[in-house]
């Protein structure tokens, strides 16, 4: 069965510092995608970054990077130079090609950025 | 602008009433999805549809129903059989691979 695990219910980071949000996944499929979404208090889901299972290099998008360790089945999100606007819930998700394209979500990590 | 539109944004329901949440997309995506989110929790899949006139149950389909008569539309009905319907509902659509695009959500409260 496919599963996403986020073990950090809440995290604090000082403004301008970097922070790592943990994510591990479980699947027996070889073709899958890993995603991170941000959900501010307004409730909308904002796509941040994507990593394909066959991608050789770690994905980066501006201040976001994904530390992909396939053998360990981990896909941690690194946010560099944290900003106050980064305070939100962060969800790791997996999409398996053979499972109807549905996204499977973790429980989320609530990030609070301190000034 | 292209995107996903959910309505209403807020909805109040009396116990025993059915309610329908609307989801419309103009992104030309084949696949559409309905998720439920409870406070402090992740998203759980209710129903999904990969093509018009076809849909599949997700992990928590009991008490819900859907239809997919048009590619652009995937309405969700919360029936009186759903025992705890108060939640935040999110609709999404997407291509075969890549990220899903989400609407702004509908917040349902049972009075």
Tab-separated table of C-alpha atoms in Angstrom:
chain	number	residue	atom	x	y	z
A	1	UNK	CA	0.000	0.000	0.000
A	2	UNK	CA	1.099	3.532	-0.686
A	3	UNK	CA	1.754	5.760	2.300
A	4	UNK	CA	3.284	9.143	3.113
A	5	UNK	CA	4.653	9.849	6.585
A	6	UNK	CA	5.442	13.282	7.987
A	7	UNK	CA	6.707	12.917	11.530
A	8	UNK	CA	6.931	16.604	12.482
A	9	UNK	CA	3.508	17.977	13.450
A	10	UNK	CA	4.997	21.423	14.079
A	11	UNK	CA	8.272	23.213	13.401
A	12	UNK	CA	9.692	26.598	14.327
A	13	UNK	CA	12.377	28.458	12.403
A	14	UNK	CA	13.949	31.858	12.775
A	15	UNK	CA	13.443	34.267	9.919
A	16	UNK	CA	16.242	34.076	7.301
A	17	UNK	CA	17.345	30.627	8.448
A	18	UNK	CA	16.927	27.375	6.544
A	19	UNK	CA	14.552	24.621	7.617
A	20	UNK	CA	14.055	20.991	6.584
A	21	UNK	CA	10.649	19.330	6.615
A	22	UNK	CA	10.793	15.553	6.673
A	23	UNK	CA	8.857	13.164	4.451
A	24	UNK	CA	9.153	9.429	3.946
A	25	UNK	CA	7.101	7.381	1.534
A	26	UNK	CA	6.238	3.800	0.874
A	27	UNK	CA	5.333	2.275	-2.461
A	28	UNK	CA	6.205	-0.824	-4.436
A	29	UNK	CA	5.716	0.966	-7.758
A	30	UNK	CA	8.758	2.071	-9.732
A	31	UNK	CA	7.092	5.063	-11.390
A	32	UNK	CA	5.830	7.745	-9.054
A	33	UNK	CA	6.024	11.429	-8.363
A	34	UNK	CA	6.607	13.260	-5.098
A	35	UNK	CA	5.144	16.672	-4.414
A	36	UNK	CA	5.153	19.347	-1.761
A	37	UNK	CA	2.213	21.681	-1.279
A	38	UNK	CA	1.838	24.691	0.980
A	39	UNK	CA	-1.484	25.458	2.616
A	40	UNK	CA	-1.806	28.894	4.241
A	41	UNK	CA	-4.607	29.653	6.662
A	42	UNK	CA	-6.863	30.608	3.742
A	43	UNK	CA	-7.027	26.921	2.815
A	44	UNK	CA	-5.808	26.984	-0.766
A	45	UNK	CA	-3.257	24.353	-1.801
A	46	UNK	CA	-0.182	25.881	-3.427
A	47	UNK	CA	2.111	23.600	-5.413
A	48	UNK	CA	5.765	24.090	-4.485
A	49	UNK	CA	7.976	21.439	-6.017
A	50	UNK	CA	7.971	18.082	-7.800
A	51	UNK	CA	10.400	15.158	-7.969
A	52	UNK	CA	9.966	12.226	-10.340
A	53	UNK	CA	11.107	8.795	-9.282
A	54	UNK	CA	13.485	8.568	-12.231
A	55	UNK	CA	14.954	12.034	-11.850
A	56	UNK	CA	18.685	11.862	-11.188
A	57	UNK	CA	19.037	15.306	-9.684
A	58	UNK	CA	17.247	16.881	-6.758
A	59	UNK	CA	14.529	19.318	-7.759
A	60	UNK	CA	14.888	23.015	-6.973
A	61	UNK	CA	12.423	25.898	-7.304
A	62	UNK	CA	13.705	29.207	-6.034
A	63	UNK	CA	14.096	28.934	-2.261
A	64	UNK	CA	12.676	25.402	-2.244
A	65	UNK	CA	14.702	22.267	-2.827
A	66	UNK	CA	13.819	18.631	-2.463
A	67	UNK	CA	16.361	16.301	-0.904
A	68	UNK	CA	15.471	13.048	-2.660
A	69	UNK	CA	17.038	9.873	-1.266
A	70	UNK	CA	15.453	7.045	-3.199
A	71	UNK	CA	17.068	4.169	-1.323
A	72	UNK	CA	15.846	5.571	1.969
A	73	UNK	CA	12.476	6.506	0.453
A	74	UNK	CA	12.696	10.038	1.719
A	75	UNK	CA	11.801	13.329	0.049
A	76	UNK	CA	12.566	16.138	2.466
A	77	UNK	CA	11.721	19.743	1.648
A	78	UNK	CA	14.381	22.359	2.348
A	79	UNK	CA	13.321	25.992	2.556
A	80	UNK	CA	16.234	28.403	2.507
A	81	UNK	CA	16.168	31.943	3.899
A	82	UNK	CA	12.801	31.551	5.627
A	83	UNK	CA	10.339	34.423	5.394
A	84	UNK	CA	7.380	35.307	7.622
A	85	UNK	CA	5.078	34.436	4.723
A	86	UNK	CA	6.355	30.862	4.803
A	87	UNK	CA	4.299	30.213	7.946
A	88	UNK	CA	1.749	27.618	6.842
A	89	UNK	CA	0.945	23.907	6.721
A	90	UNK	CA	3.162	21.892	4.402
A	91	UNK	CA	2.058	18.626	2.881
A	92	UNK	CA	4.132	15.957	1.216
A	93	UNK	CA	2.255	13.894	-1.362
A	94	UNK	CA	2.838	11.041	-3.765
A	95	UNK	CA	1.205	10.297	-7.078
A	96	UNK	CA	1.507	6.767	-8.433
A	97	UNK	CA	0.919	6.308	-12.130
A	98	UNK	CA	-0.898	3.006	-11.740
A	99	UNK	CA	-3.275	4.292	-9.066
A	100	UNK	CA	-5.557	6.523	-11.108
A	101	UNK	CA	-3.255	9.490	-10.723
A	102	UNK	CA	-4.563	10.250	-7.256
A	103	UNK	CA	-2.421	12.144	-4.773
A	104	UNK	CA	-1.782	10.488	-1.418
A	105	UNK	CA	-1.038	13.007	1.324
A	106	UNK	CA	0.851	12.949	4.570
A	107	UNK	CA	-0.550	14.474	7.753
A	108	UNK	CA	1.286	17.719	7.242
A	109	UNK	CA	3.780	19.862	9.152
A	110	UNK	CA	2.840	23.255	10.531
A	111	UNK	CA	5.739	25.647	10.045
A	112	UNK	CA	5.981	28.835	12.077
A	113	UNK	CA	8.574	31.440	11.131
A	114	UNK	CA	9.688	33.687	14.000
A	115	UNK	CA	10.781	37.292	13.365
B	1	UNK	CA	-8.008	32.814	-16.509
B	2	UNK	CA	-7.673	29.032	-16.373
B	3	UNK	CA	-8.373	27.353	-13.102
B	4	UNK	CA	-10.709	25.464	-10.830
B	5	UNK	CA	-13.787	27.079	-9.360
B	6	UNK	CA	-15.526	25.679	-6.306
B	7	UNK	CA	-18.806	26.935	-4.954
B	8	UNK	CA	-20.113	27.803	-2.526
B	9	UNK	CA	-17.158	28.835	-0.398
B	10	UNK	CA	-19.167	28.414	2.811
B	11	UNK	CA	-22.211	26.215	3.287
B	12	UNK	CA	-24.406	25.462	6.252
B	13	UNK	CA	-26.586	22.408	6.374
B	14	UNK	CA	-29.180	21.084	8.718
B	15	UNK	CA	-28.936	17.470	9.741
B	16	UNK	CA	-30.717	15.172	7.308
B	17	UNK	CA	-30.266	17.433	4.286
B	18	UNK	CA	-28.337	16.612	1.160
B	19	UNK	CA	-26.041	19.314	-0.210
B	20	UNK	CA	-24.138	19.559	-3.479
B	21	UNK	CA	-20.741	21.179	-3.858
B	22	UNK	CA	-19.836	22.442	-7.298
B	23	UNK	CA	-16.457	22.041	-8.994
B	24	UNK	CA	-15.736	23.408	-12.479
B	25	UNK	CA	-12.409	23.447	-14.321
B	26	UNK	CA	-11.370	25.022	-17.620
B	27	UNK	CA	-7.911	23.471	-17.729
B	28	UNK	CA	-8.985	20.681	-20.108
B	29	UNK	CA	-7.893	18.045	-17.599
B	30	UNK	CA	-9.303	14.552	-17.909
B	31	UNK	CA	-8.928	13.662	-14.224
B	32	UNK	CA	-10.761	15.275	-11.339
B	33	UNK	CA	-10.685	14.541	-7.610
B	34	UNK	CA	-12.550	15.351	-4.393
B	35	UNK	CA	-10.713	15.486	-1.074
B	36	UNK	CA	-11.898	16.029	2.465
B	37	UNK	CA	-9.785	17.787	5.097
B	38	UNK	CA	-10.522	17.807	8.818
B	39	UNK	CA	-8.849	20.327	11.160
B	40	UNK	CA	-5.131	19.693	11.561
B	41	UNK	CA	-5.255	16.713	9.232
B	42	UNK	CA	-4.100	15.771	5.781
B	43	UNK	CA	-6.335	15.364	2.763
B	44	UNK	CA	-8.314	12.178	2.258
B	45	UNK	CA	-9.658	11.107	-1.112
B	46	UNK	CA	-13.442	10.798	-1.465
B	47	UNK	CA	-13.987	10.134	-5.179
B	48	UNK	CA	-12.095	10.570	-8.405
B	49	UNK	CA	-12.813	10.463	-12.100
B	50	UNK	CA	-10.343	9.868	-14.890
B	51	UNK	CA	-12.802	10.292	-17.743
B	52	UNK	CA	-16.308	11.519	-18.432
B	53	UNK	CA	-19.105	9.184	-17.277
B	54	UNK	CA	-16.731	7.175	-15.102
B	55	UNK	CA	-15.623	7.578	-11.490
B	56	UNK	CA	-14.125	5.523	-8.681
B	57	UNK	CA	-14.450	5.504	-4.919
B	58	UNK	CA	-11.596	6.820	-2.871
B	59	UNK	CA	-10.752	5.991	0.715
B	60	UNK	CA	-13.789	7.599	2.361
B	61	UNK	CA	-16.630	7.427	-0.199
B	62	UNK	CA	-19.413	6.374	2.190
B	63	UNK	CA	-22.122	9.024	2.451
B	64	UNK	CA	-21.006	10.851	-0.684
B	65	UNK	CA	-21.979	10.671	-4.344
B	66	UNK	CA	-20.592	12.227	-7.535
B	67	UNK	CA	-21.337	12.533	-11.228
B	68	UNK	CA	-19.182	13.305	-14.244
B	69	UNK	CA	-21.468	14.179	-17.141
B	70	UNK	CA	-19.134	16.815	-18.569
B	71	UNK	CA	-15.357	17.012	-18.672
B	72	UNK	CA	-15.415	20.406	-16.972
B	73	UNK	CA	-17.668	19.514	-14.058
B	74	UNK	CA	-17.435	17.117	-11.104
B	75	UNK	CA	-20.071	17.935	-8.452
B	76	UNK	CA	-20.010	16.254	-5.046
B	77	UNK	CA	-23.194	15.517	-3.085
B	78	UNK	CA	-22.915	15.095	0.646
B	79	UNK	CA	-25.867	12.934	1.600
B	80	UNK	CA	-27.680	12.542	4.886
B	81	UNK	CA	-25.919	9.189	5.224
B	82	UNK	CA	-22.635	10.976	5.903
B	83	UNK	CA	-22.565	11.000	9.703
B	84	UNK	CA	-19.915	13.650	10.227
B	85	UNK	CA	-19.943	15.939	7.193
B	86	UNK	CA	-18.523	19.098	8.782
B	87	UNK	CA	-15.191	19.557	7.004
B	88	UNK	CA	-13.240	21.448	4.365
B	89	UNK	CA	-13.709	20.029	0.863
B	90	UNK	CA	-11.173	20.490	-1.897
B	91	UNK	CA	-11.601	19.719	-5.572
B	92	UNK	CA	-8.613	19.112	-7.832
B	93	UNK	CA	-7.877	18.312	-11.434
B	94	UNK	CA	-4.760	17.268	-13.270
B	95	UNK	CA	-3.097	15.776	-16.300
B	96	UNK	CA	-1.880	12.165	-16.324
B	97	UNK	CA	1.406	13.127	-14.691
B	98	UNK	CA	2.563	16.123	-12.759
B	99	UNK	CA	0.928	18.186	-10.085
B	100	UNK	CA	-2.757	18.464	-9.306
B	101	UNK	CA	-4.380	21.876	-9.366
B	102	UNK	CA	-6.733	22.716	-6.536
B	103	UNK	CA	-9.744	24.931	-6.106
B	104	UNK	CA	-10.069	27.278	-3.140
B	105	UNK	CA	-12.223	24.849	-1.212
B	106	UNK	CA	-15.706	24.709	0.268
B	107	UNK	CA	-16.254	24.761	4.003
B	108	UNK	CA	-19.325	22.782	5.073
B	109	UNK	CA	-20.823	23.125	8.536
B	110	UNK	CA	-23.671	21.024	9.837
B	111	UNK	CA	-25.900	22.871	12.282
